[in-house]
PDB file of C-alpha atoms in Angstrom:
ATOM      1  CA  MET A  82     -68.058   4.205  12.633  1.00 47.00           C
ATOM      2  CA  THR A  83     -71.171   2.961  14.551  1.00 48.00           C
ATOM      3  CA  ALA A  84     -74.497   5.187  14.963  1.00 49.00           C
ATOM      4  CA  SER A  85     -73.107   5.438  18.666  1.00 47.00           C
ATOM      5  CA  THR A  86     -69.560   6.275  17.685  1.00 52.00           C
ATOM      6  CA  ALA A  87     -70.645   8.525  15.503  1.00 58.00           C
ATOM      7  CA  SER A  88     -73.136  10.639  18.359  1.00 70.00           C
ATOM      8  CA  SER A  89     -69.619  11.715  20.453  1.00 89.00           C
ATOM      9  CA  VAL A  90     -68.181  15.162  19.318  1.00 93.00           C
ATOM     10  CA  ALA A  91     -64.911  14.559  17.362  1.00 92.00           C
ATOM     11  CA  GLU A  92     -61.760  16.632  18.555  1.00 94.00           C
ATOM     12  CA  PRO A  93     -61.398  20.004  17.587  1.00 95.00           C
ATOM     13  CA  ILE A  94     -59.069  20.499  14.398  1.00 95.00           C
ATOM     14  CA  ALA A  95     -57.526  23.355  12.307  1.00 96.00           C
ATOM     15  CA  PHE A  96     -59.705  24.438   9.215  1.00 95.00           C
ATOM     16  CA  ASP A  97     -56.693  23.268   7.185  1.00 95.00           C
ATOM     17  CA  ASP A  98     -57.183  19.853   8.465  1.00 95.00           C
ATOM     18  CA  PHE A  99     -61.025  20.283   7.638  1.00 93.00           C
ATOM     19  CA  MET A 100     -59.412  21.175   3.887  1.00 94.00           C
ATOM     20  CA  LYS A 101     -57.553  18.317   3.480  1.00 96.00           C
ATOM     21  CA  VAL A 102     -60.668  16.318   3.064  1.00 97.00           C
ATOM     22  CA  ASP A 103     -61.564  16.578  -0.396  1.00 98.00           C
ATOM     23  CA  ILE A 104     -65.897  16.508  -0.345  1.00 97.00           C
ATOM     24  CA  ARG A 105     -67.188  16.559  -4.107  1.00 98.00           C
ATOM     25  CA  VAL A 106     -70.709  16.231  -5.601  1.00 98.00           C
ATOM     26  CA  GLY A 107     -70.894  13.821  -8.537  1.00 97.00           C
ATOM     27  CA  GLN A 108     -74.166  12.190  -9.971  1.00 97.00           C
ATOM     28  CA  VAL A 109     -74.557   8.780 -10.180  1.00 98.00           C
ATOM     29  CA  VAL A 110     -74.580   6.861 -13.782  1.00 98.00           C
ATOM     30  CA  ARG A 111     -75.050   3.457 -12.580  1.00 98.00           C
ATOM     31  CA  ALA A 112     -76.031   1.213  -9.729  1.00 98.00           C
ATOM     32  CA  GLU A 113     -75.577  -2.475  -9.381  1.00 98.00           C
ATOM     33  CA  PRO A 114     -76.036  -5.074  -6.723  1.00 97.00           C
ATOM     34  CA  PHE A 115     -73.049  -5.993  -4.862  1.00 97.00           C
ATOM     35  CA  PRO A 116     -74.111  -9.972  -3.831  1.00 95.00           C
ATOM     36  CA  GLU A 117     -70.692 -10.456  -2.661  1.00 94.00           C
ATOM     37  CA  ALA A 118     -70.017  -7.675  -0.213  1.00 93.00           C
ATOM     38  CA  ARG A 119     -70.544  -9.158   3.120  1.00 93.00           C
ATOM     39  CA  LYS A 120     -72.840  -6.723   4.768  1.00 93.00           C
ATOM     40  CA  PRO A 121     -75.735  -5.597   2.077  1.00 95.00           C
ATOM     41  CA  ALA A 122     -74.354  -2.915  -0.460  1.00 97.00           C
ATOM     42  CA  TYR A 123     -74.508  -1.351  -3.789  1.00 98.00           C
ATOM     43  CA  LYS A 124     -71.844  -0.654  -6.300  1.00 98.00           C
ATOM     44  CA  LEU A 125     -71.989   2.746  -7.302  1.00 98.00           C
ATOM     45  CA  THR A 126     -70.292   4.749 -10.276  1.00 98.00           C
ATOM     46  CA  ILE A 127     -70.481   8.162  -9.674  1.00 98.00           C
ATOM     47  CA  ASP A 128     -69.590  10.767 -12.349  1.00 98.00           C
ATOM     48  CA  PHE A 129     -67.482  13.878 -10.442  1.00 98.00           C
ATOM     49  CA  GLY A 130     -66.956  15.730 -13.898  1.00 97.00           C
ATOM     50  CA  PRO A 131     -63.997  16.369 -16.105  1.00 97.00           C
ATOM     51  CA  ASP A 132     -61.159  17.048 -13.554  1.00 96.00           C
ATOM     52  CA  ILE A 133     -62.317  13.781 -11.403  1.00 97.00           C
ATOM     53  CA  GLY A 134     -63.840  11.553 -13.879  1.00 98.00           C
ATOM     54  CA  VAL A 135     -65.723   8.801 -12.673  1.00 98.00           C
ATOM     55  CA  LYS A 136     -65.099   6.750  -9.702  1.00 98.00           C
ATOM     56  CA  ARG A 137     -66.847   3.800  -8.075  1.00 98.00           C
ATOM     57  CA  SER A 138     -67.772   3.206  -4.509  1.00 98.00           C
ATOM     58  CA  SER A 139     -69.246   0.982  -2.327  1.00 97.00           C
ATOM     59  CA  ALA A 140     -72.087   2.385  -0.330  1.00 97.00           C
ATOM     60  CA  GLN A 141     -74.536   0.246   2.334  1.00 96.00           C
ATOM     61  CA  ILE A 142     -77.604   2.113   1.721  1.00 97.00           C
ATOM     62  CA  THR A 143     -79.912  -0.614   0.286  1.00 97.00           C
ATOM     63  CA  ARG A 144     -82.386  -0.293   3.475  1.00 96.00           C
ATOM     64  CA  HIS A 145     -83.259   3.234   1.918  1.00 97.00           C
ATOM     65  CA  TYR A 146     -82.595   2.856  -1.515  1.00 98.00           C
ATOM     66  CA  THR A 147     -83.390   1.058  -4.535  1.00 97.00           C
ATOM     67  CA  LEU A 148     -81.319   0.734  -7.479  1.00 97.00           C
ATOM     68  CA  GLU A 149     -83.538   2.731  -9.481  1.00 97.00           C
ATOM     69  CA  GLN A 150     -83.712   5.502  -7.211  1.00 96.00           C
ATOM     70  CA  LEU A 151     -79.932   5.732  -7.089  1.00 97.00           C
ATOM     71  CA  ALA A 152     -79.192   6.322 -10.814  1.00 95.00           C
ATOM     72  CA  GLY A 153     -79.181  10.170 -11.966  1.00 95.00           C
ATOM     73  CA  ARG A 154     -79.011  11.416  -8.199  1.00 96.00           C
ATOM     74  CA  MET A 155     -76.867  13.751  -6.994  1.00 97.00           C
ATOM     75  CA  VAL A 156     -74.377  12.555  -3.834  1.00 97.00           C
ATOM     76  CA  ALA A 157     -71.220  14.018  -1.670  1.00 97.00           C
ATOM     77  CA  ALA A 158     -68.402  11.618  -1.346  1.00 98.00           C
ATOM     78  CA  VAL A 159     -65.062  11.803  -0.072  1.00 98.00           C
ATOM     79  CA  VAL A 160     -62.468  11.258  -3.434  1.00 98.00           C
ATOM     80  CA  ASN A 161     -59.024  11.651  -1.914  1.00 98.00           C
ATOM     81  CA  PHE A 162     -58.943   8.678   0.305  1.00 96.00           C
ATOM     82  CA  PRO A 163     -57.099   5.922  -0.824  1.00 97.00           C
ATOM     83  CA  PRO A 164     -59.181   3.311  -2.680  1.00 97.00           C
ATOM     84  CA  ARG A 165     -59.944   0.519  -0.605  1.00 96.00           C
ATOM     85  CA  GLN A 166     -60.510  -2.915  -1.629  1.00 96.00           C
ATOM     86  CA  ILE A 167     -64.128  -4.279  -0.554  1.00 94.00           C
ATOM     87  CA  GLY A 168     -64.383  -8.188  -1.817  1.00 91.00           C
ATOM     88  CA  PRO A 169     -63.580  -8.293  -5.389  1.00 94.00           C
ATOM     89  CA  PHE A 170     -64.505  -4.460  -5.874  1.00 96.00           C
ATOM     90  CA  MET A 171     -62.063  -1.762  -5.537  1.00 97.00           C
ATOM     91  CA  SER A 172     -64.131   1.181  -3.843  1.00 98.00           C
ATOM     92  CA  GLU A 173     -61.999   4.183  -5.179  1.00 98.00           C
ATOM     93  CA  VAL A 174     -64.835   6.964  -2.913  1.00 98.00           C
ATOM     94  CA  LEU A 175     -66.410   7.083  -0.044  1.00 98.00           C
ATOM     95  CA  THR A 176     -69.706   7.788  -0.806  1.00 98.00           C
ATOM     96  CA  LEU A 177     -71.029  10.203   2.603  1.00 98.00           C
ATOM     97  CA  GLY A 178     -74.711   9.720   4.632  1.00 97.00           C
ATOM     98  CA  PHE A 179     -75.765  10.466   7.885  1.00 96.00           C
ATOM     99  CA  PRO A 180     -77.092   7.238  10.285  1.00 96.00           C
ATOM    100  CA  ASP A 181     -81.362   7.232  10.551  1.00 96.00           C
ATOM    101  CA  SER A 182     -82.211   5.981  14.266  1.00 96.00           C
ATOM    102  CA  ASP A 183     -81.993   2.108  13.302  1.00 96.00           C
ATOM    103  CA  GLY A 184     -77.992   3.452  12.044  1.00 94.00           C
ATOM    104  CA  GLU A 185     -79.107   2.739   8.595  1.00 96.00           C
ATOM    105  CA  VAL A 186     -77.462   5.091   5.758  1.00 96.00           C
ATOM    106  CA  VAL A 187     -79.097   8.428   4.410  1.00 97.00           C
ATOM    107  CA  LEU A 188     -77.215   9.797   1.652  1.00 97.00           C
ATOM    108  CA  ILE A 189     -76.348  13.467   2.047  1.00 93.00           C
ATOM    109  CA  GLY A 190     -77.757  15.113  -1.097  1.00 84.00           C
ATOM    110  CA  VAL A 191     -77.963  18.661  -2.453  1.00 89.00           C
ATOM    111  CA  ASP A 192     -81.538  20.321  -2.898  1.00 89.00           C
ATOM    112  CA  ARG A 193     -80.499  22.155  -6.233  1.00 91.00           C
ATOM    113  CA  ASP A 194     -78.792  22.091  -8.946  1.00 89.00           C
ATOM    114  CA  ALA A 195     -75.203  21.517  -8.637  1.00 93.00           C
ATOM    115  CA  PRO A 196     -72.185  21.098 -11.495  1.00 94.00           C
ATOM    116  CA  SER A 197     -70.332  16.985 -10.807  1.00 96.00           C
ATOM    117  CA  GLY A 198     -67.510  17.354  -9.183  1.00 97.00           C
ATOM    118  CA  GLY A 199     -68.070  21.016  -6.713  1.00 96.00           C
ATOM    119  CA  ARG A 200     -65.995  21.327  -3.818  1.00 96.00           C
ATOM    120  CA  LEU A 201     -67.684  20.955  -0.392  1.00 94.00           C
ATOM    121  CA  PHE A 202     -67.094  24.662   1.912  1.00 89.00           C
TER     122      PHE A 202
END
């Protein structure tokens, strides 16, 4: 999805459809370079607590974040999409963000302590 596609309003959906998308908060426990990716990206390892566990994600967030800034950060991710092969890496969750004015990803975060694995509502 491009920034211009994201700006158009989606068709209305039922609340039950929204609830099918499982968005959880997790803590980045490791961030690594991903030089094999076609577009600049990092490999993230995210802890979603005891019910979901630790999952991995490829995230195109190199423009605004360094590896050091990501370790320990709380992020939001969709945890119930099927895993997706990205080059040699299996991405298990979709880390969420919004586009800035250049279409680069700005991560969704939490501004207070929230336990890993908490579901968005």
